[in-house]
PDB file of C-alpha atoms in Angstrom:
ATOM      1  CA  UNK A   1      -0.438 144.853-182.509  1.00  0.00           C
ATOM      2  CA  UNK A   2       0.851 146.157-179.190  1.00  0.00           C
ATOM      3  CA  UNK A   3      -2.143 148.837-179.199  1.00  0.00           C
ATOM      4  CA  UNK A   4      -4.683 145.890-179.435  1.00  0.00           C
ATOM      5  CA  UNK A   5      -3.144 143.764-177.083  1.00  0.00           C
ATOM      6  CA  UNK A   6      -2.077 146.218-174.262  1.00  0.00           C
ATOM      7  CA  UNK A   7      -4.870 148.941-174.663  1.00  0.00           C
ATOM      8  CA  UNK A   8      -7.779 147.685-176.555  1.00  0.00           C
ATOM      9  CA  UNK A   9      -8.045 144.268-174.870  1.00  0.00           C
ATOM     10  CA  UNK A  10      -7.456 145.424-171.292  1.00  0.00           C
ATOM     11  CA  UNK A  11     -10.157 148.050-172.027  1.00  0.00           C
ATOM     12  CA  UNK A  12     -12.701 145.637-173.120  1.00  0.00           C
ATOM     13  CA  UNK A  13     -12.199 143.305-170.203  1.00  0.00           C
ATOM     14  CA  UNK A  14     -12.221 146.236-167.977  1.00  0.00           C
ATOM     15  CA  UNK A  15     -15.510 147.011-169.452  1.00  0.00           C
ATOM     16  CA  UNK A  16     -16.697 143.682-169.086  1.00  0.00           C
ATOM     17  CA  UNK A  17     -15.863 143.308-165.480  1.00  0.00           C
ATOM     18  CA  UNK A  18     -17.174 147.003-164.729  1.00  0.00           C
ATOM     19  CA  UNK A  19     -20.508 145.983-166.407  1.00  0.00           C
ATOM     20  CA  UNK A  20     -20.881 142.795-164.340  1.00  0.00           C
ATOM     21  CA  UNK A  21     -20.020 145.083-161.278  1.00  0.00           C
ATOM     22  CA  UNK A  22     -22.868 147.711-162.240  1.00  0.00           C
ATOM     23  CA  UNK A  23     -25.442 144.698-162.487  1.00  0.00           C
ATOM     24  CA  UNK A  24     -24.408 143.104-159.043  1.00  0.00           C
ATOM     25  CA  UNK A  25     -24.947 146.415-157.315  1.00  0.00           C
ATOM     26  CA  UNK A  26     -28.394 146.124-158.805  1.00  0.00           C
ATOM     27  CA  UNK A  27     -28.811 142.391-157.891  1.00  0.00           C
ATOM     28  CA  UNK A  28     -28.682 141.278-161.297  1.00  0.00           C
ATOM     29  CA  UNK A  29     -25.686 139.381-163.267  1.00  0.00           C
ATOM     30  CA  UNK A  30     -24.453 138.606-166.472  1.00  0.00           C
ATOM     31  CA  UNK A  31     -23.959 134.868-165.188  1.00  0.00           C
ATOM     32  CA  UNK A  32     -27.114 133.099-164.092  1.00  0.00           C
ATOM     33  CA  UNK A  33     -25.668 129.636-164.164  1.00  0.00           C
ATOM     34  CA  UNK A  34     -25.411 127.592-160.950  1.00  0.00           C
ATOM     35  CA  UNK A  35     -21.603 127.745-160.798  1.00  0.00           C
ATOM     36  CA  UNK A  36     -21.769 131.430-160.711  1.00  0.00           C
ATOM     37  CA  UNK A  37     -23.665 131.319-157.624  1.00  0.00           C
ATOM     38  CA  UNK A  38     -21.761 128.762-156.008  1.00  0.00           C
ATOM     39  CA  UNK A  39     -18.489 130.528-156.665  1.00  0.00           C
ATOM     40  CA  UNK A  40     -19.449 133.257-154.469  1.00  0.00           C
ATOM     41  CA  UNK A  41     -19.976 130.955-151.573  1.00  0.00           C
ATOM     42  CA  UNK A  42     -16.208 130.070-151.838  1.00  0.00           C
ATOM     43  CA  UNK A  43     -15.161 133.437-150.840  1.00  0.00           C
ATOM     44  CA  UNK A  44     -14.671 134.651-147.364  1.00  0.00           C
ATOM     45  CA  UNK A  45     -15.964 138.258-148.240  1.00  0.00           C
ATOM     46  CA  UNK A  46     -18.891 139.523-150.322  1.00  0.00           C
ATOM     47  CA  UNK A  47     -18.143 138.545-154.003  1.00  0.00           C
ATOM     48  CA  UNK A  48     -18.508 142.264-155.153  1.00  0.00           C
ATOM     49  CA  UNK A  49     -15.224 142.837-153.671  1.00  0.00           C
ATOM     50  CA  UNK A  50     -13.749 140.421-155.968  1.00  0.00           C
ATOM     51  CA  UNK A  51     -15.080 142.561-159.029  1.00  0.00           C
ATOM     52  CA  UNK A  52     -13.545 145.580-157.369  1.00  0.00           C
ATOM     53  CA  UNK A  53     -10.198 143.749-157.100  1.00  0.00           C
ATOM     54  CA  UNK A  54     -10.631 142.527-160.708  1.00  0.00           C
ATOM     55  CA  UNK A  55     -11.202 146.028-161.917  1.00  0.00           C
ATOM     56  CA  UNK A  56      -8.167 147.395-160.000  1.00  0.00           C
ATOM     57  CA  UNK A  57      -5.981 144.804-161.469  1.00  0.00           C
ATOM     58  CA  UNK A  58      -7.144 145.111-165.108  1.00  0.00           C
ATOM     59  CA  UNK A  59      -6.972 148.874-164.639  1.00  0.00           C
ATOM     60  CA  UNK A  60      -3.333 148.409-163.704  1.00  0.00           C
ATOM     61  CA  UNK A  61      -2.710 146.258-166.757  1.00  0.00           C
ATOM     62  CA  UNK A  62      -4.330 148.883-168.794  1.00  0.00           C
ATOM     63  CA  UNK A  63      -2.390 151.718-167.285  1.00  0.00           C
ATOM     64  CA  UNK A  64       1.080 150.088-167.599  1.00  0.00           C
ATOM     65  CA  UNK A  65       0.138 148.756-170.951  1.00  0.00           C
ATOM     66  CA  UNK A  66      -0.630 152.025-172.232  1.00  0.00           C
ATOM     67  CA  UNK A  67       2.575 153.820-170.945  1.00  0.00           C
ATOM     68  CA  UNK A  68       4.651 150.806-172.032  1.00  0.00           C
ATOM     69  CA  UNK A  69       4.134 152.093-175.676  1.00  0.00           C
ATOM     70  CA  UNK A  70       5.793 155.278-174.985  1.00  0.00           C
ATOM     71  CA  UNK A  71       8.184 154.221-172.269  1.00  0.00           C
ATOM     72  CA  UNK A  72      10.145 150.955-172.153  1.00  0.00           C
ATOM     73  CA  UNK A  73      10.337 151.069-168.262  1.00  0.00           C
ATOM     74  CA  UNK A  74       6.509 150.415-167.889  1.00  0.00           C
ATOM     75  CA  UNK A  75       6.770 147.100-170.087  1.00  0.00           C
ATOM     76  CA  UNK A  76       8.374 145.169-167.030  1.00  0.00           C
ATOM     77  CA  UNK A  77       5.616 146.446-164.895  1.00  0.00           C
ATOM     78  CA  UNK A  78       3.039 145.589-167.446  1.00  0.00           C
ATOM     79  CA  UNK A  79       3.904 142.053-167.755  1.00  0.00           C
ATOM     80  CA  UNK A  80       4.580 141.683-163.978  1.00  0.00           C
ATOM     81  CA  UNK A  81       1.078 142.713-163.315  1.00  0.00           C
ATOM     82  CA  UNK A  82      -0.467 140.774-166.360  1.00  0.00           C
ATOM     83  CA  UNK A  83       1.105 137.291-165.304  1.00  0.00           C
ATOM     84  CA  UNK A  84       0.183 137.973-161.548  1.00  0.00           C
ATOM     85  CA  UNK A  85      -3.292 138.233-162.443  1.00  0.00           C
ATOM     86  CA  UNK A  86      -3.004 135.092-164.761  1.00  0.00           C
ATOM     87  CA  UNK A  87      -1.563 133.322-161.954  1.00  0.00           C
ATOM     88  CA  UNK A  88      -4.384 134.608-159.277  1.00  0.00           C
ATOM     89  CA  UNK A  89      -7.113 133.673-161.728  1.00  0.00           C
ATOM     90  CA  UNK A  90      -5.792 130.256-162.550  1.00  0.00           C
ATOM     91  CA  UNK A  91      -5.900 129.535-158.780  1.00  0.00           C
ATOM     92  CA  UNK A  92      -9.451 130.641-158.508  1.00  0.00           C
ATOM     93  CA  UNK A  93     -10.469 128.664-161.482  1.00  0.00           C
ATOM     94  CA  UNK A  94      -8.710 125.598-160.829  1.00  0.00           C
ATOM     95  CA  UNK A  95     -10.170 125.424-157.186  1.00  0.00           C
ATOM     96  CA  UNK A  96     -13.538 126.364-158.562  1.00  0.00           C
ATOM     97  CA  UNK A  97     -13.376 123.328-161.078  1.00  0.00           C
ATOM     98  CA  UNK A  98     -12.372 120.872-158.234  1.00  0.00           C
ATOM     99  CA  UNK A  99     -14.945 122.050-155.810  1.00  0.00           C
ATOM    100  CA  UNK A 100     -18.184 123.170-157.533  1.00  0.00           C
ATOM    101  CA  UNK A 101     -20.148 120.786-159.849  1.00  0.00           C
ATOM    102  CA  UNK A 102     -19.643 123.640-162.592  1.00  0.00           C
ATOM    103  CA  UNK A 103     -17.410 126.712-162.712  1.00  0.00           C
ATOM    104  CA  UNK A 104     -18.491 130.357-162.930  1.00  0.00           C
ATOM    105  CA  UNK A 105     -19.177 131.308-166.543  1.00  0.00           C
ATOM    106  CA  UNK A 106     -18.307 134.924-165.515  1.00  0.00           C
ATOM    107  CA  UNK A 107     -15.060 133.926-163.992  1.00  0.00           C
ATOM    108  CA  UNK A 108     -14.161 131.808-167.044  1.00  0.00           C
ATOM    109  CA  UNK A 109     -14.524 135.027-169.266  1.00  0.00           C
ATOM    110  CA  UNK A 110     -12.292 136.990-167.220  1.00  0.00           C
ATOM    111  CA  UNK A 111      -9.707 134.169-167.248  1.00  0.00           C
ATOM    112  CA  UNK A 112     -10.168 133.754-170.962  1.00  0.00           C
ATOM    113  CA  UNK A 113      -9.681 137.716-171.597  1.00  0.00           C
ATOM    114  CA  UNK A 114      -6.490 137.554-169.343  1.00  0.00           C
ATOM    115  CA  UNK A 115      -5.068 134.712-171.417  1.00  0.00           C
ATOM    116  CA  UNK A 116      -5.936 136.158-174.610  1.00  0.00           C
ATOM    117  CA  UNK A 117      -4.062 139.457-173.644  1.00  0.00           C
ATOM    118  CA  UNK A 118      -1.177 137.451-172.278  1.00  0.00           C
ATOM    119  CA  UNK A 119      -0.711 135.406-175.880  1.00  0.00           C
ATOM    120  CA  UNK A 120      -1.170 138.557-177.862  1.00  0.00           C
ATOM    121  CA  UNK A 121       1.104 140.673-175.909  1.00  0.00           C
ATOM    122  CA  UNK A 122       4.215 138.339-176.462  1.00  0.00           C
ATOM    123  CA  UNK A 123       3.854 134.700-177.498  1.00  0.00           C
ATOM    124  CA  UNK A 124       7.092 133.645-176.450  1.00  0.00           C
ATOM    125  CA  UNK A 125       6.771 134.802-172.890  1.00  0.00           C
ATOM    126  CA  UNK A 126       3.309 133.206-172.816  1.00  0.00           C
ATOM    127  CA  UNK A 127       4.751 129.630-173.808  1.00  0.00           C
ATOM    128  CA  UNK A 128       7.328 130.073-171.227  1.00  0.00           C
ATOM    129  CA  UNK A 129       4.527 130.762-168.532  1.00  0.00           C
ATOM    130  CA  UNK A 130       2.013 128.039-169.898  1.00  0.00           C
ATOM    131  CA  UNK A 131       3.846 125.131-168.017  1.00  0.00           C
ATOM    132  CA  UNK A 132       3.594 127.129-164.646  1.00  0.00           C
ATOM    133  CA  UNK A 133       0.063 127.915-165.418  1.00  0.00           C
ATOM    134  CA  UNK A 134      -0.708 124.214-166.298  1.00  0.00           C
ATOM    135  CA  UNK A 135       1.334 123.273-163.030  1.00  0.00           C
ATOM    136  CA  UNK A 136      -1.137 125.128-160.901  1.00  0.00           C
ATOM    137  CA  UNK A 137      -4.057 123.004-162.105  1.00  0.00           C
ATOM    138  CA  UNK A 138      -2.232 119.680-161.600  1.00  0.00           C
ATOM    139  CA  UNK A 139      -0.842 120.933-158.052  1.00  0.00           C
ATOM    140  CA  UNK A 140      -4.738 121.767-157.076  1.00  0.00           C
ATOM    141  CA  UNK A 141      -5.863 118.309-158.649  1.00  0.00           C
ATOM    142  CA  UNK A 142      -3.576 116.470-156.068  1.00  0.00           C
ATOM    143  CA  UNK A 143      -5.129 117.985-152.950  1.00  0.00           C
ATOM    144  CA  UNK A 144      -8.081 116.198-151.422  1.00  0.00           C
ATOM    145  CA  UNK A 145     -10.715 119.012-151.562  1.00  0.00           C
ATOM    146  CA  UNK A 146     -14.132 118.345-150.655  1.00  0.00           C
ATOM    147  CA  UNK A 147     -16.980 119.312-153.252  1.00  0.00           C
ATOM    148  CA  UNK A 148     -19.216 122.263-152.564  1.00  0.00           C
ATOM    149  CA  UNK A 149     -22.276 120.115-153.365  1.00  0.00           C
ATOM    150  CA  UNK A 150     -25.000 118.166-151.170  1.00  0.00           C
ATOM    151  CA  UNK A 151     -24.103 114.446-150.410  1.00  0.00           C
ATOM    152  CA  UNK A 152     -27.489 113.542-149.138  1.00  0.00           C
ATOM    153  CA  UNK A 153     -30.011 115.155-151.708  1.00  0.00           C
ATOM    154  CA  UNK A 154     -33.360 113.369-150.598  1.00  0.00           C
ATOM    155  CA  UNK A 155     -35.092 110.949-148.696  1.00  0.00           C
ATOM    156  CA  UNK A 156     -33.597 107.531-148.544  1.00  0.00           C
ATOM    157  CA  UNK A 157     -30.601 105.371-147.277  1.00  0.00           C
ATOM    158  CA  UNK A 158     -26.958 106.880-147.921  1.00  0.00           C
ATOM    159  CA  UNK A 159     -24.020 104.424-146.556  1.00  0.00           C
ATOM    160  CA  UNK A 160     -20.563 105.606-146.024  1.00  0.00           C
ATOM    161  CA  UNK A 161     -18.417 102.804-146.643  1.00  0.00           C
ATOM    162  CA  UNK A 162     -15.074 101.121-147.964  1.00  0.00           C
ATOM    163  CA  UNK A 163     -14.655  98.271-150.541  1.00  0.00           C
ATOM    164  CA  UNK A 164     -12.008  96.716-148.071  1.00  0.00           C
ATOM    165  CA  UNK A 165     -13.933  97.261-144.527  1.00  0.00           C
ATOM    166  CA  UNK A 166     -15.301  93.979-143.388  1.00  0.00           C
ATOM    167  CA  UNK A 167     -17.968  95.488-141.370  1.00  0.00           C
ATOM    168  CA  UNK A 168     -18.927  97.534-144.787  1.00  0.00           C
ATOM    169  CA  UNK A 169     -19.277  94.217-146.605  1.00  0.00           C
ATOM    170  CA  UNK A 170     -21.347  92.817-143.973  1.00  0.00           C
ATOM    171  CA  UNK A 171     -23.956  95.730-144.142  1.00  0.00           C
ATOM    172  CA  UNK A 172     -23.781  95.634-147.679  1.00  0.00           C
ATOM    173  CA  UNK A 173     -24.442  91.968-147.984  1.00  0.00           C
ATOM    174  CA  UNK A 174     -27.392  92.341-145.649  1.00  0.00           C
ATOM    175  CA  UNK A 175     -28.814  95.080-147.784  1.00  0.00           C
ATOM    176  CA  UNK A 176     -28.501  93.110-151.101  1.00  0.00           C
ATOM    177  CA  UNK A 177     -29.967  90.006-149.197  1.00  0.00           C
ATOM    178  CA  UNK A 178     -32.997  91.782-147.793  1.00  0.00           C
ATOM    179  CA  UNK A 179     -33.375  94.120-151.322  1.00  0.00           C
ATOM    180  CA  UNK A 180     -32.872  97.165-149.469  1.00  0.00           C
ATOM    181  CA  UNK A 181     -32.136 100.164-151.655  1.00  0.00           C
ATOM    182  CA  UNK A 182     -29.467 102.593-150.645  1.00  0.00           C
ATOM    183  CA  UNK A 183     -26.748 105.089-152.131  1.00  0.00           C
ATOM    184  CA  UNK A 184     -23.188 104.373-151.636  1.00  0.00           C
ATOM    185  CA  UNK A 185     -20.923 107.160-150.661  1.00  0.00           C
ATOM    186  CA  UNK A 186     -17.396 105.886-150.969  1.00  0.00           C
ATOM    187  CA  UNK A 187     -15.083 106.628-148.072  1.00  0.00           C
ATOM    188  CA  UNK A 188     -12.135 107.445-150.703  1.00  0.00           C
ATOM    189  CA  UNK A 189     -14.159 110.431-151.808  1.00  0.00           C
ATOM    190  CA  UNK A 190     -12.633 113.572-149.840  1.00  0.00           C
ATOM    191  CA  UNK A 191     -16.155 115.097-149.520  1.00  0.00           C
ATOM    192  CA  UNK A 192     -17.477 111.951-147.881  1.00  0.00           C
ATOM    193  CA  UNK A 193     -14.511 111.827-145.403  1.00  0.00           C
ATOM    194  CA  UNK A 194     -15.011 115.544-144.697  1.00  0.00           C
ATOM    195  CA  UNK A 195     -18.632 114.877-143.854  1.00  0.00           C
ATOM    196  CA  UNK A 196     -17.724 112.032-141.408  1.00  0.00           C
ATOM    197  CA  UNK A 197     -15.061 114.030-139.704  1.00  0.00           C
ATOM    198  CA  UNK A 198     -17.244 117.002-139.416  1.00  0.00           C
ATOM    199  CA  UNK A 199     -19.844 114.919-137.604  1.00  0.00           C
ATOM    200  CA  UNK A 200     -17.084 113.649-135.381  1.00  0.00           C
ATOM    201  CA  UNK A 201     -17.500 110.102-136.460  1.00  0.00           C
ATOM    202  CA  UNK A 202     -14.021 108.211-136.939  1.00  0.00           C
ATOM    203  CA  UNK A 203     -15.174 104.757-138.106  1.00  0.00           C
ATOM    204  CA  UNK A 204     -17.278 103.142-140.754  1.00  0.00           C
ATOM    205  CA  UNK A 205     -19.773 101.900-141.949  1.00  0.00           C
ATOM    206  CA  UNK A 206     -22.016 104.757-141.651  1.00  0.00           C
ATOM    207  CA  UNK A 207     -25.668 104.954-142.355  1.00  0.00           C
ATOM    208  CA  UNK A 208     -27.604 108.206-142.871  1.00  0.00           C
ATOM    209  CA  UNK A 209     -31.508 107.501-142.925  1.00  0.00           C
ATOM    210  CA  UNK A 210     -33.345 110.336-144.239  1.00  0.00           C
ATOM    211  CA  UNK A 211     -37.351 110.271-144.120  1.00  0.00           C
ATOM    212  CA  UNK A 212     -39.351 113.375-144.610  1.00  0.00           C
ATOM    213  CA  UNK A 213     -36.692 115.680-143.938  1.00  0.00           C
ATOM    214  CA  UNK A 214     -35.614 114.064-140.764  1.00  0.00           C
ATOM    215  CA  UNK A 215     -32.036 112.405-140.677  1.00  0.00           C
ATOM    216  CA  UNK A 216     -31.069 109.722-138.201  1.00  0.00           C
ATOM    217  CA  UNK A 217     -27.181 108.772-138.084  1.00  0.00           C
ATOM    218  CA  UNK A 218     -26.106 105.155-137.085  1.00  0.00           C
ATOM    219  CA  UNK A 219     -22.641 103.800-137.474  1.00  0.00           C
ATOM    220  CA  UNK A 220     -21.125 100.322-137.010  1.00  0.00           C
ATOM    221  CA  UNK A 221     -22.635  97.036-138.583  1.00  0.00           C
ATOM    222  CA  UNK A 222     -24.527  96.113-135.411  1.00  0.00           C
ATOM    223  CA  UNK A 223     -26.890  99.193-134.908  1.00  0.00           C
ATOM    224  CA  UNK A 224     -27.425  99.516-138.823  1.00  0.00           C
ATOM    225  CA  UNK A 225     -28.571  95.869-139.151  1.00  0.00           C
ATOM    226  CA  UNK A 226     -30.368  96.029-135.884  1.00  0.00           C
ATOM    227  CA  UNK A 227     -32.372  98.937-136.887  1.00  0.00           C
ATOM    228  CA  UNK A 228     -34.123  96.894-139.743  1.00  0.00           C
ATOM    229  CA  UNK A 229     -34.379  93.776-137.883  1.00  0.00           C
ATOM    230  CA  UNK A 230     -36.089  95.384-134.937  1.00  0.00           C
ATOM    231  CA  UNK A 231     -37.867  98.655-136.073  1.00  0.00           C
ATOM    232  CA  UNK A 232     -39.660  99.136-132.873  1.00  0.00           C
ATOM    233  CA  UNK A 233     -36.425  99.478-131.046  1.00  0.00           C
ATOM    234  CA  UNK A 234     -34.641 101.839-133.486  1.00  0.00           C
ATOM    235  CA  UNK A 235     -33.363 105.299-132.319  1.00  0.00           C
ATOM    236  CA  UNK A 236     -35.988 107.858-132.360  1.00  0.00           C
ATOM    237  CA  UNK A 237     -35.804 110.606-134.961  1.00  0.00           C
ATOM    238  CA  UNK A 238     -35.876 114.297-134.107  1.00  0.00           C
ATOM    239  CA  UNK A 239     -35.833 117.403-136.293  1.00  0.00           C
ATOM    240  CA  UNK A 240     -33.229 119.122-133.756  1.00  0.00           C
ATOM    241  CA  UNK A 241     -29.974 117.703-133.363  1.00  0.00           C
ATOM    242  CA  UNK A 242     -28.856 116.765-129.790  1.00  0.00           C
ATOM    243  CA  UNK A 243     -26.176 118.528-128.140  1.00  0.00           C
ATOM    244  CA  UNK A 244     -23.769 115.892-127.262  1.00  0.00           C
ATOM    245  CA  UNK A 245     -22.476 113.261-129.633  1.00  0.00           C
ATOM    246  CA  UNK A 246     -23.163 110.427-127.399  1.00  0.00           C
ATOM    247  CA  UNK A 247     -26.879 111.557-128.008  1.00  0.00           C
ATOM    248  CA  UNK A 248     -26.691 111.916-131.667  1.00  0.00           C
ATOM    249  CA  UNK A 249     -25.297 108.513-132.923  1.00  0.00           C
ATOM    250  CA  UNK A 250     -25.783 105.137-132.091  1.00  0.00           C
ATOM    251  CA  UNK A 251     -22.163 103.681-131.535  1.00  0.00           C
ATOM    252  CA  UNK A 252     -21.256 100.224-130.634  1.00  0.00           C
ATOM    253  CA  UNK A 253     -18.225  99.204-128.642  1.00  0.00           C
ATOM    254  CA  UNK A 254     -17.202  97.200-131.798  1.00  0.00           C
ATOM    255  CA  UNK A 255     -18.560  96.765-135.394  1.00  0.00           C
ATOM    256  CA  UNK A 256     -16.830  99.302-137.609  1.00  0.00           C
ATOM    257  CA  UNK A 257     -13.516 100.003-139.092  1.00  0.00           C
ATOM    258  CA  UNK A 258     -11.649 103.213-138.208  1.00  0.00           C
ATOM    259  CA  UNK A 259     -11.936 105.999-140.787  1.00  0.00           C
ATOM    260  CA  UNK A 260      -8.246 106.653-140.751  1.00  0.00           C
ATOM    261  CA  UNK A 261      -5.516 106.167-142.208  1.00  0.00           C
ATOM    262  CA  UNK A 262      -7.065 106.987-145.557  1.00  0.00           C
ATOM    263  CA  UNK A 263      -3.939 106.015-147.430  1.00  0.00           C
ATOM    264  CA  UNK A 264      -4.861 102.266-146.642  1.00  0.00           C
ATOM    265  CA  UNK A 265      -7.858 102.303-148.665  1.00  0.00           C
ATOM    266  CA  UNK A 266     -10.325 104.148-146.564  1.00  0.00           C
ATOM    267  CA  UNK A 267     -11.247 102.500-143.225  1.00  0.00           C
ATOM    268  CA  UNK A 268      -8.122 101.535-141.748  1.00  0.00           C
ATOM    269  CA  UNK A 269      -7.949  98.349-143.703  1.00  0.00           C
ATOM    270  CA  UNK A 270      -4.699  96.971-144.895  1.00  0.00           C
ATOM    271  CA  UNK A 271      -5.621  96.645-148.619  1.00  0.00           C
ATOM    272  CA  UNK A 272      -4.883  99.212-151.656  1.00  0.00           C
ATOM    273  CA  UNK A 273      -7.604 101.640-152.284  1.00  0.00           C
ATOM    274  CA  UNK A 274      -9.800 101.057-154.927  1.00  0.00           C
ATOM    275  CA  UNK A 275     -12.550 103.405-156.623  1.00  0.00           C
ATOM    276  CA  UNK A 276     -16.139 102.827-155.633  1.00  0.00           C
ATOM    277  CA  UNK A 277     -18.745 103.820-157.849  1.00  0.00           C
ATOM    278  CA  UNK A 278     -22.183 105.654-156.538  1.00  0.00           C
ATOM    279  CA  UNK A 279     -24.968 103.563-157.109  1.00  0.00           C
TER     280      UNK A 279
END
């Protein structure tokens, strides 16, 4: 059993990573899913280097596993290297699941291989490590991490709003009264808050009006409603974004709730946060 868990399985996993690395060098891949392509976007360096790192780690596991069959001194090094790789891959997979719409299938294959090696190497040690592995996923799920996906996916109206913001309610009531269709982006979503802050906007409601590839951004209930009541006076739409924030946004002196603090329900309103569903 030790030969299978410490030599055969690591050798197969090394071949799996090595084959994917060879394919990637020739602009091919075992994984053609969207999640595999998105996973590469999360790295600060070319994804091929992560393959090299994986081959080095599994190679070390194979090396220590082989010599542990003949010398007990290598056994500790084997388990240290193995569970370090499991912890590393747990963080990578956990982050991918939270950020990407779908995980990388190749990465899941590597992670599954490491878990299988750990389980077959020593069951009781794997059970001891299992709570720590699960804790990694729980810890990552507690973080407000923006998702790696587009929020504005086509022409139409997209409204960033809170359920408790009175200015947001005013805009939503106006849209409902005039039968204006829009997509609601809840400010409680970390991705939505990240988008607003990246644009330098610190109050809601925020309206994105996308038409023929051109996006107009308005925030505050007054300019949002005014753009539908007086279409001739609405801000001109340009393909190029202006250099200064004051030129980019239509911002009233009042007419919006603060985007912070997010702990008060999103929008700085003194009410408990509630989940808002996308329409």
